[in-house]
mmCIF file of C-alpha atoms and ligand atoms in Angstrom:
data_model
loop_
_atom_site.group_PDB
_atom_site.id
_atom_site.type_symbol
_atom_site.label_atom_id
_atom_site.label_comp_id
_atom_site.label_asym_id
_atom_site.label_seq_id
_atom_site.Cartn_x
_atom_site.Cartn_y
_atom_site.Cartn_z
ATOM 1 C CA UNK A 23 63.000 94.810 76.865
ATOM 2 C CA UNK A 24 64.772 94.693 80.203
ATOM 3 C CA UNK A 25 68.112 96.427 80.193
ATOM 4 C CA UNK A 26 71.036 94.331 81.385
ATOM 5 C CA UNK A 27 74.159 95.909 82.815
ATOM 6 C CA UNK A 28 77.498 94.123 82.711
ATOM 7 C CA UNK A 29 79.943 95.561 85.236
ATOM 8 C CA UNK A 30 83.594 96.068 84.296
ATOM 9 C CA UNK A 31 86.713 97.834 85.549
ATOM 10 C CA UNK A 32 85.474 101.027 83.877
ATOM 11 C CA UNK A 33 82.547 101.169 86.294
ATOM 12 C CA UNK A 34 82.362 102.478 89.819
ATOM 13 C CA UNK A 35 79.835 101.988 92.597
ATOM 14 C CA UNK A 36 79.140 105.052 94.702
ATOM 15 C CA UNK A 37 77.601 104.367 98.089
ATOM 16 C CA UNK A 38 76.326 107.677 99.431
ATOM 17 C CA UNK A 39 76.203 108.493 103.152
ATOM 18 C CA UNK A 40 75.027 105.214 104.706
ATOM 19 C CA UNK A 41 75.830 106.625 108.132
ATOM 20 C CA UNK A 42 74.210 106.020 111.509
ATOM 21 C CA UNK A 43 72.707 109.497 111.731
ATOM 22 C CA UNK A 44 70.665 108.878 108.553
ATOM 23 C CA UNK A 45 69.302 105.585 109.882
ATOM 24 C CA UNK A 46 66.657 104.721 112.522
ATOM 25 C CA UNK A 47 67.709 106.143 115.889
ATOM 26 C CA UNK A 48 70.031 108.654 114.258
ATOM 27 C CA UNK A 49 69.914 112.450 114.349
ATOM 28 C CA UNK A 50 68.411 112.836 110.860
ATOM 29 C CA UNK A 51 66.834 109.499 109.979
ATOM 30 C CA UNK A 52 65.767 108.940 106.395
ATOM 31 C CA UNK A 53 62.433 107.061 106.286
ATOM 32 C CA UNK A 54 63.136 103.405 105.392
ATOM 33 C CA UNK A 55 66.814 104.289 105.151
ATOM 34 C CA UNK A 56 67.835 100.932 106.599
ATOM 35 C CA UNK A 57 66.254 99.148 103.632
ATOM 36 C CA UNK A 58 69.072 100.244 101.328
ATOM 37 C CA UNK A 59 71.710 98.364 103.318
ATOM 38 C CA UNK A 60 71.153 94.717 102.223
ATOM 39 C CA UNK A 61 70.662 95.892 98.637
ATOM 40 C CA UNK A 62 73.891 97.909 98.697
ATOM 41 C CA UNK A 63 75.677 94.914 100.209
ATOM 42 C CA UNK A 64 74.589 92.908 97.158
ATOM 43 C CA UNK A 65 75.757 95.606 94.755
ATOM 44 C CA UNK A 66 79.076 95.945 96.584
ATOM 45 C CA UNK A 67 79.694 92.197 96.343
ATOM 46 C CA UNK A 68 78.820 92.252 92.634
ATOM 47 C CA UNK A 69 81.041 95.251 91.824
ATOM 48 C CA UNK A 70 83.938 93.844 93.829
ATOM 49 C CA UNK A 71 83.677 90.554 91.957
ATOM 50 C CA UNK A 72 83.702 92.414 88.612
ATOM 51 C CA UNK A 73 86.858 94.347 89.526
ATOM 52 C CA UNK A 74 84.990 97.671 89.583
ATOM 53 C CA UNK A 75 85.943 100.516 91.893
ATOM 54 C CA UNK A 76 83.865 101.148 95.000
ATOM 55 C CA UNK A 77 83.561 104.503 96.717
ATOM 56 C CA UNK A 78 81.705 105.322 99.919
ATOM 57 C CA UNK A 79 80.969 108.962 100.621
ATOM 58 C CA UNK A 80 80.300 110.297 104.091
ATOM 59 C CA UNK A 81 78.825 113.533 105.361
ATOM 60 C CA UNK A 82 81.658 114.730 107.617
ATOM 61 C CA UNK A 83 80.685 117.952 109.296
ATOM 62 C CA UNK A 84 82.550 120.055 111.839
ATOM 63 C CA UNK A 85 80.465 120.681 115.019
ATOM 64 C CA UNK A 86 79.615 124.251 113.920
ATOM 65 C CA UNK A 87 78.559 123.407 110.365
ATOM 66 C CA UNK A 88 76.476 126.022 108.544
ATOM 67 C CA UNK A 89 73.730 123.479 107.782
ATOM 68 C CA UNK A 90 72.935 123.033 111.483
ATOM 69 C CA UNK A 91 70.002 124.894 113.066
ATOM 70 C CA UNK A 92 72.249 126.672 115.602
ATOM 71 C CA UNK A 93 74.017 128.279 112.624
ATOM 72 C CA UNK A 94 70.727 129.131 110.905
ATOM 73 C CA UNK A 95 70.694 126.030 108.711
ATOM 74 C CA UNK A 96 67.804 123.629 108.038
ATOM 75 C CA UNK A 97 69.088 120.494 109.800
ATOM 76 C CA UNK A 98 69.634 119.208 113.308
ATOM 77 C CA UNK A 99 73.305 118.525 114.019
ATOM 78 C CA UNK A 100 74.289 115.296 112.244
ATOM 79 C CA UNK A 101 77.321 113.410 110.994
ATOM 80 C CA UNK A 102 79.725 115.384 113.146
ATOM 81 C CA UNK A 103 83.308 114.266 112.498
ATOM 82 C CA UNK A 104 84.552 111.464 114.767
ATOM 83 C CA UNK A 105 81.133 110.823 116.363
ATOM 84 C CA UNK A 106 79.159 107.558 116.382
ATOM 85 C CA UNK A 107 76.468 109.188 114.222
ATOM 86 C CA UNK A 108 79.006 109.868 111.480
ATOM 87 C CA UNK A 109 80.180 106.255 111.298
ATOM 88 C CA UNK A 110 79.047 104.001 108.479
ATOM 89 C CA UNK A 111 76.315 101.611 109.550
ATOM 90 C CA UNK A 112 77.861 98.474 111.053
ATOM 91 C CA UNK A 113 75.472 96.476 108.810
ATOM 92 C CA UNK A 114 77.020 97.958 105.647
ATOM 93 C CA UNK A 115 79.612 95.581 104.241
ATOM 94 C CA UNK A 116 82.220 97.683 102.471
ATOM 95 C CA UNK A 117 84.557 95.425 100.481
ATOM 96 C CA UNK A 118 88.291 95.709 100.955
ATOM 97 C CA UNK A 119 89.677 98.533 98.856
ATOM 98 C CA UNK A 120 86.592 100.740 99.150
ATOM 99 C CA UNK A 121 87.687 104.368 98.971
ATOM 100 C CA UNK A 122 86.139 106.728 101.471
ATOM 101 C CA UNK A 123 85.306 110.269 100.390
ATOM 102 C CA UNK A 124 84.601 112.786 103.175
ATOM 103 C CA UNK A 125 82.542 115.798 102.198
ATOM 104 C CA UNK A 126 80.965 118.962 103.610
ATOM 105 C CA UNK A 127 83.914 119.410 105.971
ATOM 106 C CA UNK A 128 84.104 123.193 105.575
ATOM 107 C CA UNK A 129 82.129 124.840 108.428
ATOM 108 C CA UNK A 130 80.994 127.678 106.125
ATOM 109 C CA UNK A 131 79.814 125.651 103.143
ATOM 110 C CA UNK A 132 77.117 123.029 102.472
ATOM 111 C CA UNK A 133 78.114 120.308 100.011
ATOM 112 C CA UNK A 134 75.520 117.681 99.268
ATOM 113 C CA UNK A 135 77.488 116.261 96.342
ATOM 114 C CA UNK A 136 80.346 113.811 96.788
ATOM 115 C CA UNK A 137 82.140 115.687 93.990
ATOM 116 C CA UNK A 138 81.905 119.098 95.683
ATOM 117 C CA UNK A 139 85.199 120.061 97.295
ATOM 118 C CA UNK A 140 86.646 116.548 96.990
ATOM 119 C CA UNK A 141 89.019 114.795 94.596
ATOM 120 C CA UNK A 142 86.362 112.272 93.584
ATOM 121 C CA UNK A 143 86.199 113.302 89.897
ATOM 122 C CA UNK A 144 89.996 113.277 89.591
ATOM 123 C CA UNK A 145 90.201 109.864 91.249
ATOM 124 C CA UNK A 146 87.540 108.385 88.967
ATOM 125 C CA UNK A 147 89.203 109.788 85.847
ATOM 126 C CA UNK A 148 92.695 108.672 86.951
ATOM 127 C CA UNK A 149 91.340 105.139 87.366
ATOM 128 C CA UNK A 150 89.699 105.101 83.930
ATOM 129 C CA UNK A 151 86.130 105.033 85.236
ATOM 130 C CA UNK A 152 83.536 105.853 82.565
ATOM 131 C CA UNK A 153 80.292 104.991 84.298
ATOM 132 C CA UNK A 154 79.087 105.393 87.864
ATOM 133 C CA UNK A 155 76.244 103.668 89.691
ATOM 134 C CA UNK A 156 74.884 105.632 92.631
ATOM 135 C CA UNK A 157 72.853 104.491 95.631
ATOM 136 C CA UNK A 158 72.485 105.427 99.286
ATOM 137 C CA UNK A 159 71.003 108.315 101.272
ATOM 138 C CA UNK A 160 69.259 110.581 100.725
ATOM 139 C CA UNK A 161 67.684 110.488 97.261
ATOM 140 C CA UNK A 162 66.565 114.127 97.391
ATOM 141 C CA UNK A 163 69.832 115.600 98.753
ATOM 142 C CA UNK A 164 73.210 113.909 98.541
ATOM 143 C CA UNK A 165 72.260 111.247 96.002
ATOM 144 C CA UNK A 166 70.558 113.840 93.772
ATOM 145 C CA UNK A 167 73.520 116.229 93.826
ATOM 146 C CA UNK A 168 76.097 113.463 93.413
ATOM 147 C CA UNK A 169 74.250 112.142 90.361
ATOM 148 C CA UNK A 170 73.913 115.634 88.824
ATOM 149 C CA UNK A 171 77.638 116.285 89.362
ATOM 150 C CA UNK A 172 78.549 112.891 87.913
ATOM 151 C CA UNK A 173 76.681 113.928 84.741
ATOM 152 C CA UNK A 174 78.387 117.364 84.745
ATOM 153 C CA UNK A 175 81.743 115.567 84.953
ATOM 154 C CA UNK A 176 80.852 113.518 81.889
ATOM 155 C CA UNK A 177 80.221 110.129 83.469
ATOM 156 C CA UNK A 178 77.503 107.818 82.291
ATOM 157 C CA UNK A 179 75.378 107.672 85.398
ATOM 158 C CA UNK A 180 72.911 105.135 86.740
ATOM 159 C CA UNK A 181 70.725 105.689 89.797
ATOM 160 C CA UNK A 182 70.267 102.443 91.732
ATOM 161 C CA UNK A 183 66.640 103.070 92.590
ATOM 162 C CA UNK A 184 66.226 100.014 94.827
ATOM 163 C CA UNK A 185 69.219 101.156 96.884
ATOM 164 C CA UNK A 186 68.166 104.704 97.687
ATOM 165 C CA UNK A 187 65.595 106.386 99.955
ATOM 166 C CA UNK A 188 64.775 110.043 100.444
ATOM 167 C CA UNK A 189 63.651 112.459 103.133
ATOM 168 C CA UNK A 190 60.664 114.131 101.388
ATOM 169 C CA UNK A 191 60.718 117.265 103.541
ATOM 170 C CA UNK A 192 57.987 118.366 101.124
ATOM 171 C CA UNK A 193 55.850 115.552 99.700
ATOM 172 C CA UNK A 194 57.035 114.785 96.169
ATOM 173 C CA UNK A 195 60.668 115.825 96.730
ATOM 174 C CA UNK A 196 61.938 112.332 95.912
ATOM 175 C CA UNK A 197 59.902 112.128 92.721
ATOM 176 C CA UNK A 198 61.091 115.560 91.659
ATOM 177 C CA UNK A 199 64.689 114.555 92.398
ATOM 178 C CA UNK A 200 64.326 111.480 90.193
ATOM 179 C CA UNK A 201 62.863 113.647 87.418
ATOM 180 C CA UNK A 202 65.807 116.040 87.674
ATOM 181 C CA UNK A 203 68.335 113.210 87.466
ATOM 182 C CA UNK A 204 66.548 111.645 84.518
ATOM 183 C CA UNK A 205 66.336 115.014 82.734
ATOM 184 C CA UNK A 206 70.152 115.265 82.914
ATOM 185 C CA UNK A 207 70.562 111.856 81.333
ATOM 186 C CA UNK A 208 70.860 109.552 84.339
ATOM 187 C CA UNK A 209 69.456 106.063 83.857
ATOM 188 C CA UNK A 210 67.715 104.041 86.572
ATOM 189 C CA UNK A 211 68.338 100.417 87.446
ATOM 190 C CA UNK A 212 67.562 97.823 90.092
ATOM 191 C CA UNK A 213 69.189 94.469 90.943
ATOM 192 C CA UNK A 214 66.973 92.871 88.293
ATOM 193 C CA UNK A 215 68.954 94.726 85.611
ATOM 194 C CA UNK A 216 72.177 92.940 86.630
ATOM 195 C CA UNK A 217 72.048 89.377 85.359
ATOM 196 C CA UNK A 218 75.045 88.456 87.563
ATOM 197 C CA UNK A 219 73.124 89.155 90.740
ATOM 198 C CA UNK A 220 70.767 86.294 89.943
ATOM 199 C CA UNK A 221 73.649 83.870 90.331
ATOM 200 C CA UNK A 222 74.149 84.733 93.980
ATOM 201 C CA UNK A 223 73.858 81.390 95.784
ATOM 202 C CA UNK A 224 71.063 81.247 98.317
ATOM 203 C CA UNK A 225 72.071 80.498 101.882
ATOM 204 C CA UNK A 226 71.164 77.414 103.936
ATOM 205 C CA UNK A 227 68.515 79.189 105.939
ATOM 206 C CA UNK A 228 66.416 79.873 102.861
ATOM 207 C CA UNK A 229 67.109 76.715 100.887
ATOM 208 C CA UNK A 230 64.003 74.921 102.217
ATOM 209 C CA UNK A 231 61.859 77.849 101.213
ATOM 210 C CA UNK A 232 63.336 77.727 97.723
ATOM 211 C CA UNK A 233 62.298 74.101 97.280
ATOM 212 C CA UNK A 234 58.864 74.521 98.870
ATOM 213 C CA UNK A 235 58.061 77.553 96.794
ATOM 214 C CA UNK A 236 59.389 76.774 93.341
ATOM 215 C CA UNK A 237 57.964 79.666 91.313
ATOM 216 C CA UNK A 238 60.082 82.166 93.262
ATOM 217 C CA UNK A 239 63.359 83.157 91.662
ATOM 218 C CA UNK A 240 66.467 83.350 93.818
ATOM 219 C CA UNK A 241 66.217 87.105 93.676
ATOM 220 C CA UNK A 242 62.654 87.003 94.967
ATOM 221 C CA UNK A 243 63.693 84.737 97.825
ATOM 222 C CA UNK A 244 66.371 87.181 98.850
ATOM 223 C CA UNK A 245 63.808 89.992 98.647
ATOM 224 C CA UNK A 246 61.348 88.116 100.845
ATOM 225 C CA UNK A 247 64.099 87.525 103.379
ATOM 226 C CA UNK A 248 64.722 91.255 103.506
ATOM 227 C CA UNK A 249 61.061 92.044 104.206
ATOM 228 C CA UNK A 250 61.066 90.013 107.411
ATOM 229 C CA UNK A 251 61.064 92.032 110.615
ATOM 230 C CA UNK A 252 64.505 90.839 111.618
ATOM 231 C CA UNK A 253 67.923 90.705 110.103
ATOM 232 C CA UNK A 254 71.283 92.406 110.436
ATOM 233 C CA UNK A 255 69.893 95.912 109.947
ATOM 234 C CA UNK A 256 67.539 95.562 112.901
ATOM 235 C CA UNK A 257 70.492 95.967 115.221
ATOM 236 C CA UNK A 258 71.404 99.396 113.923
ATOM 237 C CA UNK A 259 71.690 101.949 116.750
ATOM 238 C CA UNK A 260 70.152 99.740 119.440
ATOM 239 C CA UNK A 261 73.121 100.691 121.600
ATOM 240 C CA UNK A 262 71.473 104.017 122.443
HETATM 241 C C1 VGL B 3 72.195 114.806 103.564
HETATM 242 C C2 VGL B 3 70.793 116.318 104.574
HETATM 243 C C3 VGL B 3 71.847 116.902 105.214
HETATM 244 C C4 VGL B 3 72.368 113.616 102.663
HETATM 245 C C5 VGL B 3 73.268 115.381 104.210
HETATM 246 O O1 VGL B 3 73.314 112.842 102.875
HETATM 247 O O2 VGL B 3 71.525 113.442 101.764
HETATM 248 N N1 VGL B 3 70.957 115.284 103.747
HETATM 249 N N2 VGL B 3 73.098 116.420 105.022
HETATM 250 ZN ZN1 ZN B 4 74.754 117.055 106.173
#
């Protein structure tokens, strides 16, 4: 039977690192990373409507961060504080009241998790949050470690698997990350597991299609729209 989640004030949405450098044209692009944006916009709208908390984490490195190749780390320089690459994607619609959590700000320390070196756990607990839903970039680094830390901090945790993409430095990394999260008790969900999302009204542009093609559900119509080679996320980073 399909699981159905009902969002309440005791839930939080965690949007992990949807920053220009992790998107096409960025310094460390995650394959298909742009595909998470319209899905996360739907989740954000849904969580906002339900009165749930919304957090957006960002990788926020100093220019000499230990994870950069010049310092002997594995990554090209990315998400350097105050740069265009560190900004959230302009296509990401963060609802009013979204709390921003900056992480990995210490030059000498890598922190993939949004909980590591931040007050995220304290904030969630102070606000009575019991369950967190996590999506964003990248599945095999910051999403993985944020989910594992959410479990360590005692939160019920759900990976939004349609709203995350990974790097796969080694083939299979993403699958192994999902196995690790599942082994620690994280559940997995997609938009189909949120009955509320099906009530999202379709827009004018796609109304004709809805009538012409009756067997498609509203959710499927939205999905089809996302597959087209155009849309708000096509504009990401074209300014370069
Ligand atoms: C990340 C690699 C390096 C992430 C951050 O956000 O998943 N990955 N820094
Ligand atoms: Zn980083």
